[in-house]
Structures are given as C-alpha cells and as structure tokens.
Amino acid sequence: MISVRLWLKRAVMVSFMLCASMVPHSAAWAQDAPIVSKLSKNIYSIYWGFFNSLVVIGKKGVLITDPANNNRAAVLKAEIAKLTDLPVTYIVLSHEHFDHVGGVSAFPQAKLVAQKNIHAVLPLDPLDLAPDDIDITFENKYTINMGTTDVEMHFMGAGDGVATTVVYLPWEGVIFTADLYEDKRLTPASFLDDTNMLGVRRILNRIGQWPLKHAVTAHSKSTSPQILRDNIRYFNDLYDAVYPPIAKAAASDNPFAMFGLLDSLPGTVTLDEYSDWDGYEHLFGHVRRMALSIIHGG
Ligand SMILES: [Zn+2]
C-alpha cells in the first residue's frame, strides 16, 4: 500500500514538474514522445519532459545525468531498456537544484555522483525531492572509466548553484551541462536568483575552448555546439555592457555608488543582437544578476 508520505511526495513532484514545464511552454509536457539521439557509439541523449539527459552505455552498466523527477525517471528507464539490457550504475547530478536531483530511486543499482558542495544544500530540501545521500563526491575533477569510454566530471566554480558540474567525454567530444544556457532563449528572470553570472560566463568560456562535437544542455533538444558558442558570445556581450559603469562607480569617491546601478542599469542596457531570442524581455533580470555578481561575487 502506498504510504501517505510517498503519495504526498509523488503529488508534490507532479505539481513541481508542471510548474517547471510551464516556463517554456504551457503545452502538455507529458504527451510528448521522448527524443532519443545517438551522439556517438554508446552515447545518447534522451529528451523528455523539458529535460535532456546524457546516457553513456558502458561494458557493465549505464551512466546517466539528472533523471530530474520520478515521472521522467520512468520514461528514461523505459527508453534506456530499448538500447541495452545493462542497469544504470551511475547517476551524475549536474548541480544541487531540487528540480534536477529527483527520480534517482528508479535506478536502485546506481551510485550517485556529485560535486561535494551539493552537501551544503541537499539537507535543506523541504519537499523531500533530493536523495538522502550521495555515494561519490569530488572536489575539482573525477573520472569514471565505463569500459567503453571515459566520463570526466569537472568543477570550475559556482555557476547555476554552487555544485555546478560539467560532464565531458574527451574521446567523443561530448559535453553535458545544466542550467547555464539555453537554445536562443534567455532563462526567465525568476530562475536566476541563484545563478552566478560571472561563474557561468567563466565556465562557458572555458568549455568553449574544448573540441566539441555535441554540447548537451539540460533544457534544450538540440545538441549543436553552435548553441554553446552563441551563448558564450551572449554572456561576454552582457558582461561587456554591464561592467564599465560599475567599474566607473567603484572607482569613484562614493563606495556605495555602484549599488544604485542594480536598480538603474536593468532599464538602460539593451543587447539588440539577441532581441530575436525567446524571452528577450528577461534581459533586465540578466543585467541585474550580472551586476550583482560583479558587485559582490554571487
Ligand atoms: Zn538549476
């Protein structure tokens, strides 16, 4: 019999997912068929329910990223079973945000892997979405040999949240990130409160140096590295527009002058080159977050 607690947990998850999926499209998320893309030998991405996961089939098991929630985990599991009989043995969590860390119980043989800063946030979870523990944490870099290929986890500082992990397959030139950028779309301002825009810019500029054939990102269907390159340009242009007035104020005699720019800059900065991107009206939020990152680091 299903316990009240479990039922509540499921109900919360369904409503949580509905909220998340209403952000991009209010169209029904659950009716869409999963999109399974073969990126390389043994490497796939599976998009469903407004999330894209990386799937790496190894010799003895499968590595996946962010099942996200129980509904999605069930779909992922069914799609992976069409590709291989092997169980999921590793789940890499992209970062600590609760909408990305659920659904792991669908894969009982999997070890959870995450950057160690995840421990600063998971215990706060009031909705019981997060896993109780993480099996493997790492500081700056961790590599899993899957028998078929190597999967590297890199930490390059805060990005979206404090445990931002970049997953990289050096042999295939495939990368996975979450919540750092989207496909010609500005993330809604209401989702940026925990985004370190300086950190995101730094991570994107670094991974942009790597030879990539596919760049999977959590909320976009396309895996084209061109999307990443477009966003590197966007974050650099955003920084270049926001930094000079703050630097000028910081160099003035008034130590508080720069704080006023948090309110005034969002109404004045425009980046016309990106005006055709979805959600361009959220530029004010991006400007404000970039300004706050420049002023106090977070
Ligand atoms: Zn996030």
PDB file of C-alpha atoms and ligand atoms in Angstrom:
ATOM      1  CA  MET A   1       0.000   0.000   0.000  1.00  0.00           C
ATOM      2  CA  ILE A   2       1.273   3.416  -0.870  1.00  0.00           C
ATOM      3  CA  SER A   3       2.126   5.442   2.208  1.00  0.00           C
ATOM      4  CA  VAL A   4       0.686   8.908   2.736  1.00  0.00           C
ATOM      5  CA  ARG A   5       4.193  10.288   2.772  1.00  0.00           C
ATOM      6  CA  LEU A   6       5.033   8.629  -0.546  1.00  0.00           C
ATOM      7  CA  TRP A   7       1.758   9.765  -2.050  1.00  0.00           C
ATOM      8  CA  LEU A   8       2.417  13.313  -0.920  1.00  0.00           C
ATOM      9  CA  LYS A   9       5.916  13.127  -2.335  1.00  0.00           C
ATOM     10  CA  ARG A  10       4.587  11.999  -5.694  1.00  0.00           C
ATOM     11  CA  ALA A  11       1.877  14.656  -5.732  1.00  0.00           C
ATOM     12  CA  VAL A  12       4.431  17.327  -4.930  1.00  0.00           C
ATOM     13  CA  MET A  13       6.708  16.039  -7.678  1.00  0.00           C
ATOM     14  CA  VAL A  14       3.987  16.105 -10.300  1.00  0.00           C
ATOM     15  CA  SER A  15       2.993  19.663  -9.418  1.00  0.00           C
ATOM     16  CA  PHE A  16       6.649  20.704  -9.210  1.00  0.00           C
ATOM     17  CA  MET A  17       7.258  19.344 -12.668  1.00  0.00           C
ATOM     18  CA  LEU A  18       4.163  21.052 -14.022  1.00  0.00           C
ATOM     19  CA  CYS A  19       5.463  24.365 -12.724  1.00  0.00           C
ATOM     20  CA  ALA A  20       8.864  23.839 -14.283  1.00  0.00           C
ATOM     21  CA  SER A  21       7.420  22.813 -17.604  1.00  0.00           C
ATOM     22  CA  MET A  22       5.076  25.776 -17.740  1.00  0.00           C
ATOM     23  CA  VAL A  23       8.084  28.003 -18.019  1.00  0.00           C
ATOM     24  CA  PRO A  24       8.906  27.269 -21.643  1.00  0.00           C
ATOM     25  CA  HIS A  25       5.594  26.037 -22.991  1.00  0.00           C
ATOM     26  CA  SER A  26       2.269  25.688 -21.315  1.00  0.00           C
ATOM     27  CA  ALA A  27       1.613  22.825 -23.761  1.00  0.00           C
ATOM     28  CA  ALA A  28       1.189  19.453 -22.098  1.00  0.00           C
ATOM     29  CA  TRP A  29       4.599  18.065 -21.248  1.00  0.00           C
ATOM     30  CA  ALA A  30       3.543  14.505 -20.698  1.00  0.00           C
ATOM     31  CA  GLN A  31       2.179  13.808 -24.186  1.00  0.00           C
ATOM     32  CA  ASP A  32       5.432  14.491 -25.996  1.00  0.00           C
ATOM     33  CA  ALA A  33       7.305  11.409 -27.184  1.00  0.00           C
ATOM     34  CA  PRO A  34      10.860  11.103 -25.883  1.00  0.00           C
ATOM     35  CA  ILE A  35      13.576  12.207 -28.311  1.00  0.00           C
ATOM     36  CA  VAL A  36      16.450   9.705 -28.303  1.00  0.00           C
ATOM     37  CA  SER A  37      19.529  10.946 -30.188  1.00  0.00           C
ATOM     38  CA  LYS A  38      22.626   8.873 -30.862  1.00  0.00           C
ATOM     39  CA  LEU A  39      25.588  11.217 -30.413  1.00  0.00           C
ATOM     40  CA  SER A  40      28.387   8.687 -30.814  1.00  0.00           C
ATOM     41  CA  LYS A  41      28.999   4.973 -30.295  1.00  0.00           C
ATOM     42  CA  ASN A  42      27.400   4.080 -26.920  1.00  0.00           C
ATOM     43  CA  ILE A  43      26.498   7.742 -26.277  1.00  0.00           C
ATOM     44  CA  TYR A  44      22.940   9.069 -26.414  1.00  0.00           C
ATOM     45  CA  SER A  45      20.884  11.994 -25.265  1.00  0.00           C
ATOM     46  CA  ILE A  46      17.277  11.464 -24.187  1.00  0.00           C
ATOM     47  CA  TYR A  47      14.990  14.490 -24.091  1.00  0.00           C
ATOM     48  CA  TRP A  48      11.637  14.325 -22.383  1.00  0.00           C
ATOM     49  CA  GLY A  49       9.620  16.486 -20.004  1.00  0.00           C
ATOM     50  CA  PHE A  50      11.702  19.629 -20.613  1.00  0.00           C
ATOM     51  CA  PHE A  51      14.940  17.860 -19.636  1.00  0.00           C
ATOM     52  CA  ASN A  52      17.736  16.360 -21.710  1.00  0.00           C
ATOM     53  CA  SER A  53      19.890  13.624 -20.145  1.00  0.00           C
ATOM     54  CA  LEU A  54      23.206  12.245 -21.305  1.00  0.00           C
ATOM     55  CA  VAL A  55      23.288   8.433 -21.487  1.00  0.00           C
ATOM     56  CA  VAL A  56      26.603   6.555 -21.672  1.00  0.00           C
ATOM     57  CA  ILE A  57      26.470   2.795 -22.178  1.00  0.00           C
ATOM     58  CA  GLY A  58      29.473   1.085 -20.628  1.00  0.00           C
ATOM     59  CA  LYS A  59      30.676  -2.525 -20.514  1.00  0.00           C
ATOM     60  CA  LYS A  60      28.924  -3.354 -17.240  1.00  0.00           C
ATOM     61  CA  GLY A  61      26.406  -0.588 -16.762  1.00  0.00           C
ATOM     62  CA  VAL A  62      24.979   2.730 -17.876  1.00  0.00           C
ATOM     63  CA  LEU A  63      25.779   6.269 -16.721  1.00  0.00           C
ATOM     64  CA  ILE A  64      23.094   8.937 -16.915  1.00  0.00           C
ATOM     65  CA  THR A  65      22.709  12.559 -15.861  1.00  0.00           C
ATOM     66  CA  ASP A  66      19.800  14.173 -13.979  1.00  0.00           C
ATOM     67  CA  PRO A  67      16.742  11.891 -14.058  1.00  0.00           C
ATOM     68  CA  ALA A  68      15.162  15.028 -12.515  1.00  0.00           C
ATOM     69  CA  ASN A  69      11.934  13.575 -11.105  1.00  0.00           C
ATOM     70  CA  ASN A  70      10.045  10.292 -10.786  1.00  0.00           C
ATOM     71  CA  ASN A  71       7.857  10.734 -13.863  1.00  0.00           C
ATOM     72  CA  ARG A  72      10.847  11.415 -16.007  1.00  0.00           C
ATOM     73  CA  ALA A  73      12.926   8.656 -14.441  1.00  0.00           C
ATOM     74  CA  ALA A  74      10.284   6.109 -15.531  1.00  0.00           C
ATOM     75  CA  VAL A  75      10.412   7.369 -19.111  1.00  0.00           C
ATOM     76  CA  LEU A  76      14.219   7.397 -19.120  1.00  0.00           C
ATOM     77  CA  LYS A  77      14.343   3.871 -17.757  1.00  0.00           C
ATOM     78  CA  ALA A  78      11.994   2.581 -20.448  1.00  0.00           C
ATOM     79  CA  GLU A  79      13.967   4.267 -23.223  1.00  0.00           C
ATOM     80  CA  ILE A  80      17.321   3.001 -21.911  1.00  0.00           C
ATOM     81  CA  ALA A  81      15.900  -0.553 -21.805  1.00  0.00           C
ATOM     82  CA  LYS A  82      15.364  -0.269 -25.573  1.00  0.00           C
ATOM     83  CA  LEU A  83      19.092   0.485 -26.004  1.00  0.00           C
ATOM     84  CA  THR A  84      20.663  -2.038 -23.605  1.00  0.00           C
ATOM     85  CA  ASP A  85      19.904  -4.713 -21.003  1.00  0.00           C
ATOM     86  CA  LEU A  86      22.505  -3.242 -18.661  1.00  0.00           C
ATOM     87  CA  PRO A  87      21.354  -1.442 -15.498  1.00  0.00           C
ATOM     88  CA  VAL A  88      22.039   2.193 -14.734  1.00  0.00           C
ATOM     89  CA  THR A  89      25.059   2.088 -12.439  1.00  0.00           C
ATOM     90  CA  TYR A  90      25.954   5.785 -12.202  1.00  0.00           C
ATOM     91  CA  ILE A  91      23.818   8.913 -11.964  1.00  0.00           C
ATOM     92  CA  VAL A  92      25.721  12.173 -12.246  1.00  0.00           C
ATOM     93  CA  LEU A  93      23.846  15.109 -10.731  1.00  0.00           C
ATOM     94  CA  SER A  94      24.582  18.308 -12.639  1.00  0.00           C
ATOM     95  CA  HIS A  95      24.092  20.580  -9.611  1.00  0.00           C
ATOM     96  CA  GLU A  96      22.140  20.788  -6.382  1.00  0.00           C
ATOM     97  CA  HIS A  97      18.866  22.334  -7.512  1.00  0.00           C
ATOM     98  CA  PHE A  98      15.930  20.249  -6.365  1.00  0.00           C
ATOM     99  CA  ASP A  99      14.270  20.075  -9.782  1.00  0.00           C
ATOM    100  CA  HIS A 100      17.337  18.183 -11.096  1.00  0.00           C
ATOM    101  CA  VAL A 101      18.125  15.729  -8.292  1.00  0.00           C
ATOM    102  CA  GLY A 102      14.931  13.691  -8.005  1.00  0.00           C
ATOM    103  CA  GLY A 103      13.931  10.398  -9.587  1.00  0.00           C
ATOM    104  CA  VAL A 104      17.071   8.530  -8.554  1.00  0.00           C
ATOM    105  CA  SER A 105      15.210   5.758  -6.695  1.00  0.00           C
ATOM    106  CA  ALA A 106      14.075   4.358 -10.056  1.00  0.00           C
ATOM    107  CA  PHE A 107      17.662   3.158 -10.502  1.00  0.00           C
ATOM    108  CA  PRO A 108      18.465   1.178  -7.334  1.00  0.00           C
ATOM    109  CA  GLN A 109      21.830  -0.096  -8.610  1.00  0.00           C
ATOM    110  CA  ALA A 110      23.121   3.368  -9.394  1.00  0.00           C
ATOM    111  CA  LYS A 111      25.802   5.209  -7.482  1.00  0.00           C
ATOM    112  CA  LEU A 112      25.126   8.945  -7.207  1.00  0.00           C
ATOM    113  CA  VAL A 113      27.963  11.237  -8.217  1.00  0.00           C
ATOM    114  CA  ALA A 114      28.046  14.971  -7.493  1.00  0.00           C
ATOM    115  CA  GLN A 115      30.386  17.827  -6.693  1.00  0.00           C
ATOM    116  CA  LYS A 116      30.931  17.975  -2.935  1.00  0.00           C
ATOM    117  CA  ASN A 117      29.295  21.403  -2.477  1.00  0.00           C
ATOM    118  CA  ILE A 118      25.970  19.624  -3.022  1.00  0.00           C
ATOM    119  CA  HIS A 119      26.094  18.748   0.684  1.00  0.00           C
ATOM    120  CA  ALA A 120      25.639  22.424   1.560  1.00  0.00           C
ATOM    121  CA  VAL A 121      22.172  22.430   0.014  1.00  0.00           C
ATOM    122  CA  LEU A 122      20.587  18.957  -0.157  1.00  0.00           C
ATOM    123  CA  PRO A 123      19.891  18.773   3.606  1.00  0.00           C
ATOM    124  CA  LEU A 124      17.745  21.920   3.266  1.00  0.00           C
ATOM    125  CA  ASP A 125      15.237  20.206   0.949  1.00  0.00           C
ATOM    126  CA  PRO A 126      11.756  20.777   2.469  1.00  0.00           C
ATOM    127  CA  LEU A 127       9.887  18.898  -0.284  1.00  0.00           C
ATOM    128  CA  ASP A 128      11.783  15.641   0.048  1.00  0.00           C
ATOM    129  CA  LEU A 129      12.777  15.751  -3.608  1.00  0.00           C
ATOM    130  CA  ALA A 130      16.500  15.290  -3.021  1.00  0.00           C
ATOM    131  CA  PRO A 131      18.289  11.984  -2.398  1.00  0.00           C
ATOM    132  CA  ASP A 132      19.297  11.319   1.191  1.00  0.00           C
ATOM    133  CA  ASP A 133      22.938  10.773   0.362  1.00  0.00           C
ATOM    134  CA  ILE A 134      25.489  10.957  -2.423  1.00  0.00           C
ATOM    135  CA  ASP A 135      27.776   7.951  -2.980  1.00  0.00           C
ATOM    136  CA  ILE A 136      30.683   9.688  -4.681  1.00  0.00           C
ATOM    137  CA  THR A 137      31.603  13.333  -4.292  1.00  0.00           C
ATOM    138  CA  PHE A 138      34.557  15.074  -5.857  1.00  0.00           C
ATOM    139  CA  GLU A 139      36.286  18.395  -5.496  1.00  0.00           C
ATOM    140  CA  ASN A 140      37.640  19.534  -8.862  1.00  0.00           C
ATOM    141  CA  LYS A 141      37.752  16.546 -11.196  1.00  0.00           C
ATOM    142  CA  TYR A 142      36.610  12.936 -11.202  1.00  0.00           C
ATOM    143  CA  THR A 143      36.824  10.345 -13.975  1.00  0.00           C
ATOM    144  CA  ILE A 144      34.741   7.197 -14.394  1.00  0.00           C
ATOM    145  CA  ASN A 145      36.015   4.539 -16.776  1.00  0.00           C
ATOM    146  CA  MET A 146      32.943   2.887 -18.258  1.00  0.00           C
ATOM    147  CA  GLY A 147      34.919   0.229 -20.140  1.00  0.00           C
ATOM    148  CA  THR A 148      33.756   1.733 -23.421  1.00  0.00           C
ATOM    149  CA  THR A 149      34.866   5.297 -22.749  1.00  0.00           C
ATOM    150  CA  ASP A 150      35.880   7.738 -20.017  1.00  0.00           C
ATOM    151  CA  VAL A 151      33.453  10.155 -18.408  1.00  0.00           C
ATOM    152  CA  GLU A 152      35.018  13.195 -16.748  1.00  0.00           C
ATOM    153  CA  MET A 153      33.320  15.411 -14.187  1.00  0.00           C
ATOM    154  CA  HIS A 154      34.755  18.916 -13.846  1.00  0.00           C
ATOM    155  CA  PHE A 155      34.081  21.608 -11.265  1.00  0.00           C
ATOM    156  CA  MET A 156      35.040  25.123 -12.320  1.00  0.00           C
ATOM    157  CA  GLY A 157      33.375  27.123  -9.565  1.00  0.00           C
ATOM    158  CA  ALA A 158      29.824  28.283  -8.958  1.00  0.00           C
ATOM    159  CA  GLY A 159      27.543  28.520 -11.971  1.00  0.00           C
ATOM    160  CA  ASP A 160      23.843  27.877 -11.577  1.00  0.00           C
ATOM    161  CA  GLY A 161      24.122  26.986  -7.900  1.00  0.00           C
ATOM    162  CA  VAL A 162      27.279  26.024  -6.024  1.00  0.00           C
ATOM    163  CA  ALA A 163      27.851  22.424  -7.151  1.00  0.00           C
ATOM    164  CA  THR A 164      27.896  23.064 -10.895  1.00  0.00           C
ATOM    165  CA  THR A 165      29.327  20.052 -12.710  1.00  0.00           C
ATOM    166  CA  VAL A 166      30.455  19.861 -16.320  1.00  0.00           C
ATOM    167  CA  VAL A 167      30.392  16.320 -17.709  1.00  0.00           C
ATOM    168  CA  TYR A 168      32.897  15.766 -20.515  1.00  0.00           C
ATOM    169  CA  LEU A 169      33.621  12.798 -22.754  1.00  0.00           C
ATOM    170  CA  PRO A 170      37.034  13.675 -24.162  1.00  0.00           C
ATOM    171  CA  TRP A 171      37.210  10.790 -26.651  1.00  0.00           C
ATOM    172  CA  GLU A 172      33.904  11.650 -28.275  1.00  0.00           C
ATOM    173  CA  GLY A 173      33.949  15.437 -27.796  1.00  0.00           C
ATOM    174  CA  VAL A 174      30.615  15.402 -25.960  1.00  0.00           C
ATOM    175  CA  ILE A 175      29.751  17.700 -23.082  1.00  0.00           C
ATOM    176  CA  PHE A 176      26.790  17.953 -20.722  1.00  0.00           C
ATOM    177  CA  THR A 177      25.859  20.967 -18.622  1.00  0.00           C
ATOM    178  CA  ALA A 178      22.657  22.099 -16.935  1.00  0.00           C
ATOM    179  CA  ASP A 179      21.036  25.486 -16.456  1.00  0.00           C
ATOM    180  CA  LEU A 180      23.968  27.527 -17.765  1.00  0.00           C
ATOM    181  CA  TYR A 181      22.444  28.405 -21.146  1.00  0.00           C
ATOM    182  CA  GLU A 182      19.605  27.550 -23.483  1.00  0.00           C
ATOM    183  CA  ASP A 183      18.941  27.410 -27.213  1.00  0.00           C
ATOM    184  CA  LYS A 184      18.462  31.019 -28.349  1.00  0.00           C
ATOM    185  CA  ARG A 185      16.463  31.686 -25.220  1.00  0.00           C
ATOM    186  CA  LEU A 186      17.036  33.825 -22.144  1.00  0.00           C
ATOM    187  CA  THR A 187      16.276  31.920 -18.951  1.00  0.00           C
ATOM    188  CA  PRO A 188      13.341  33.638 -17.198  1.00  0.00           C
ATOM    189  CA  ALA A 189      14.466  36.202 -14.632  1.00  0.00           C
ATOM    190  CA  SER A 190      12.607  34.389 -11.859  1.00  0.00           C
ATOM    191  CA  PHE A 191      15.007  31.438 -12.209  1.00  0.00           C
ATOM    192  CA  LEU A 192      18.187  33.480 -11.939  1.00  0.00           C
ATOM    193  CA  ASP A 193      18.234  34.298  -8.237  1.00  0.00           C
ATOM    194  CA  ASP A 194      20.719  31.505  -7.604  1.00  0.00           C
ATOM    195  CA  THR A 195      22.749  31.969 -10.786  1.00  0.00           C
ATOM    196  CA  ASN A 196      26.272  33.303 -10.541  1.00  0.00           C
ATOM    197  CA  MET A 197      26.534  35.107 -13.870  1.00  0.00           C
ATOM    198  CA  LEU A 198      30.290  35.647 -13.578  1.00  0.00           C
ATOM    199  CA  GLY A 199      30.705  31.956 -12.840  1.00  0.00           C
ATOM    200  CA  VAL A 200      28.505  30.910 -15.759  1.00  0.00           C
ATOM    201  CA  ARG A 201      30.464  33.193 -18.091  1.00  0.00           C
ATOM    202  CA  ARG A 202      33.746  31.730 -16.917  1.00  0.00           C
ATOM    203  CA  ILE A 203      32.589  28.120 -17.288  1.00  0.00           C
ATOM    204  CA  LEU A 204      31.183  28.739 -20.779  1.00  0.00           C
ATOM    205  CA  ASN A 205      34.346  30.492 -21.932  1.00  0.00           C
ATOM    206  CA  ARG A 206      36.446  27.571 -20.675  1.00  0.00           C
ATOM    207  CA  ILE A 207      34.394  24.759 -22.183  1.00  0.00           C
ATOM    208  CA  GLY A 208      34.182  26.741 -25.402  1.00  0.00           C
ATOM    209  CA  GLN A 209      37.923  26.021 -25.802  1.00  0.00           C
ATOM    210  CA  TRP A 210      37.349  22.274 -25.843  1.00  0.00           C
ATOM    211  CA  PRO A 211      36.899  20.344 -29.095  1.00  0.00           C
ATOM    212  CA  LEU A 212      33.186  19.535 -29.077  1.00  0.00           C
ATOM    213  CA  LYS A 213      31.006  17.593 -31.458  1.00  0.00           C
ATOM    214  CA  HIS A 214      27.948  17.732 -29.189  1.00  0.00           C
ATOM    215  CA  ALA A 215      27.008  20.041 -26.326  1.00  0.00           C
ATOM    216  CA  VAL A 216      24.038  18.639 -24.430  1.00  0.00           C
ATOM    217  CA  THR A 217      22.361  21.072 -22.083  1.00  0.00           C
ATOM    218  CA  ALA A 218      19.575  20.178 -19.716  1.00  0.00           C
ATOM    219  CA  HIS A 219      16.660  22.130 -21.170  1.00  0.00           C
ATOM    220  CA  SER A 220      17.366  22.154 -24.902  1.00  0.00           C
ATOM    221  CA  LYS A 221      16.624  19.496 -27.506  1.00  0.00           C
ATOM    222  CA  SER A 222      19.451  20.377 -29.872  1.00  0.00           C
ATOM    223  CA  THR A 223      22.980  19.285 -29.010  1.00  0.00           C
ATOM    224  CA  SER A 224      24.736  21.542 -31.507  1.00  0.00           C
ATOM    225  CA  PRO A 225      27.873  23.213 -30.096  1.00  0.00           C
ATOM    226  CA  GLN A 226      26.799  26.304 -32.040  1.00  0.00           C
ATOM    227  CA  ILE A 227      24.210  26.941 -29.306  1.00  0.00           C
ATOM    228  CA  LEU A 228      27.026  27.000 -26.761  1.00  0.00           C
ATOM    229  CA  ARG A 229      29.078  29.336 -28.943  1.00  0.00           C
ATOM    230  CA  ASP A 230      26.102  31.705 -29.358  1.00  0.00           C
ATOM    231  CA  ASN A 231      25.728  31.804 -25.574  1.00  0.00           C
ATOM    232  CA  ILE A 232      29.422  32.418 -24.975  1.00  0.00           C
ATOM    233  CA  ARG A 233      29.068  35.475 -27.176  1.00  0.00           C
ATOM    234  CA  TYR A 234      25.887  36.482 -25.335  1.00  0.00           C
ATOM    235  CA  PHE A 235      27.438  36.204 -21.846  1.00  0.00           C
ATOM    236  CA  ASN A 236      30.532  38.103 -22.939  1.00  0.00           C
ATOM    237  CA  ASP A 237      28.412  40.843 -24.537  1.00  0.00           C
ATOM    238  CA  LEU A 238      26.278  41.020 -21.385  1.00  0.00           C
ATOM    239  CA  TYR A 239      29.380  41.379 -19.232  1.00  0.00           C
ATOM    240  CA  ASP A 240      30.887  43.992 -21.555  1.00  0.00           C
ATOM    241  CA  ALA A 241      27.693  46.059 -21.317  1.00  0.00           C
ATOM    242  CA  VAL A 242      27.324  45.834 -17.534  1.00  0.00           C
ATOM    243  CA  TYR A 243      30.910  46.008 -16.292  1.00  0.00           C
ATOM    244  CA  PRO A 244      32.077  49.518 -17.410  1.00  0.00           C
ATOM    245  CA  PRO A 245      29.525  51.653 -15.494  1.00  0.00           C
ATOM    246  CA  ILE A 246      30.041  49.529 -12.357  1.00  0.00           C
ATOM    247  CA  ALA A 247      33.825  49.778 -12.645  1.00  0.00           C
ATOM    248  CA  LYS A 248      33.485  53.543 -13.015  1.00  0.00           C
ATOM    249  CA  ALA A 249      31.269  53.792  -9.931  1.00  0.00           C
ATOM    250  CA  ALA A 250      33.585  51.509  -7.951  1.00  0.00           C
ATOM    251  CA  ALA A 251      36.498  53.794  -8.736  1.00  0.00           C
ATOM    252  CA  SER A 252      34.608  56.896  -7.580  1.00  0.00           C
ATOM    253  CA  ASP A 253      34.848  58.503  -4.117  1.00  0.00           C
ATOM    254  CA  ASN A 254      31.470  57.088  -3.086  1.00  0.00           C
ATOM    255  CA  PRO A 255      31.783  53.426  -2.020  1.00  0.00           C
ATOM    256  CA  PHE A 256      28.016  52.973  -2.342  1.00  0.00           C
ATOM    257  CA  ALA A 257      27.601  54.477  -5.826  1.00  0.00           C
ATOM    258  CA  MET A 258      27.738  51.102  -7.555  1.00  0.00           C
ATOM    259  CA  PHE A 259      24.792  49.698  -5.594  1.00  0.00           C
ATOM    260  CA  GLY A 260      22.393  52.175  -7.178  1.00  0.00           C
ATOM    261  CA  LEU A 261      23.272  50.645 -10.539  1.00  0.00           C
ATOM    262  CA  LEU A 262      21.499  47.426  -9.512  1.00  0.00           C
ATOM    263  CA  ASP A 263      18.251  49.337  -9.948  1.00  0.00           C
ATOM    264  CA  SER A 264      19.170  51.700 -12.771  1.00  0.00           C
ATOM    265  CA  LEU A 265      21.198  49.514 -15.161  1.00  0.00           C
ATOM    266  CA  PRO A 266      18.489  46.914 -15.928  1.00  0.00           C
ATOM    267  CA  GLY A 267      16.332  49.622 -17.511  1.00  0.00           C
ATOM    268  CA  THR A 268      19.084  51.014 -19.710  1.00  0.00           C
ATOM    269  CA  VAL A 269      21.134  48.102 -21.094  1.00  0.00           C
ATOM    270  CA  THR A 270      19.973  46.640 -24.406  1.00  0.00           C
ATOM    271  CA  LEU A 271      21.592  43.891 -26.470  1.00  0.00           C
ATOM    272  CA  ASP A 272      19.814  44.257 -29.795  1.00  0.00           C
ATOM    273  CA  GLU A 273      21.681  41.387 -31.396  1.00  0.00           C
ATOM    274  CA  TYR A 274      19.711  38.990 -29.191  1.00  0.00           C
ATOM    275  CA  SER A 275      16.306  40.631 -29.480  1.00  0.00           C
ATOM    276  CA  ASP A 276      15.006  37.704 -31.544  1.00  0.00           C
ATOM    277  CA  TRP A 277      15.832  35.181 -28.777  1.00  0.00           C
ATOM    278  CA  ASP A 278      12.903  33.816 -26.806  1.00  0.00           C
ATOM    279  CA  GLY A 279      12.479  35.593 -23.502  1.00  0.00           C
ATOM    280  CA  TYR A 280      14.476  38.662 -24.543  1.00  0.00           C
ATOM    281  CA  GLU A 281      12.136  40.602 -22.234  1.00  0.00           C
ATOM    282  CA  HIS A 282      14.019  38.921 -19.374  1.00  0.00           C
ATOM    283  CA  LEU A 283      17.205  40.782 -20.285  1.00  0.00           C
ATOM    284  CA  PHE A 284      16.579  43.129 -17.344  1.00  0.00           C
ATOM    285  CA  GLY A 285      16.925  40.160 -14.981  1.00  0.00           C
ATOM    286  CA  HIS A 286      20.138  39.029 -16.654  1.00  0.00           C
ATOM    287  CA  VAL A 287      21.579  42.549 -16.394  1.00  0.00           C
ATOM    288  CA  ARG A 288      20.640  42.763 -12.740  1.00  0.00           C
ATOM    289  CA  ARG A 289      22.111  39.373 -11.914  1.00  0.00           C
ATOM    290  CA  MET A 290      25.307  40.132 -13.825  1.00  0.00           C
ATOM    291  CA  ALA A 291      25.562  43.477 -11.990  1.00  0.00           C
ATOM    292  CA  LEU A 292      25.080  41.773  -8.622  1.00  0.00           C
ATOM    293  CA  SER A 293      27.677  39.125  -9.483  1.00  0.00           C
ATOM    294  CA  ILE A 294      30.169  41.833 -10.448  1.00  0.00           C
ATOM    295  CA  ILE A 295      29.461  43.847  -7.287  1.00  0.00           C
ATOM    296  CA  HIS A 296      29.500  41.086  -4.704  1.00  0.00           C
ATOM    297  CA  GLY A 297      30.608  37.890  -6.393  1.00  0.00           C
ATOM    298  CA  GLY A 298      27.418  35.858  -6.246  1.00  0.00           C
TER     299      GLY A 298
HETATM  300 ZN    ZN B   1      19.424  24.946 -11.669  1.00  0.00          ZN
END
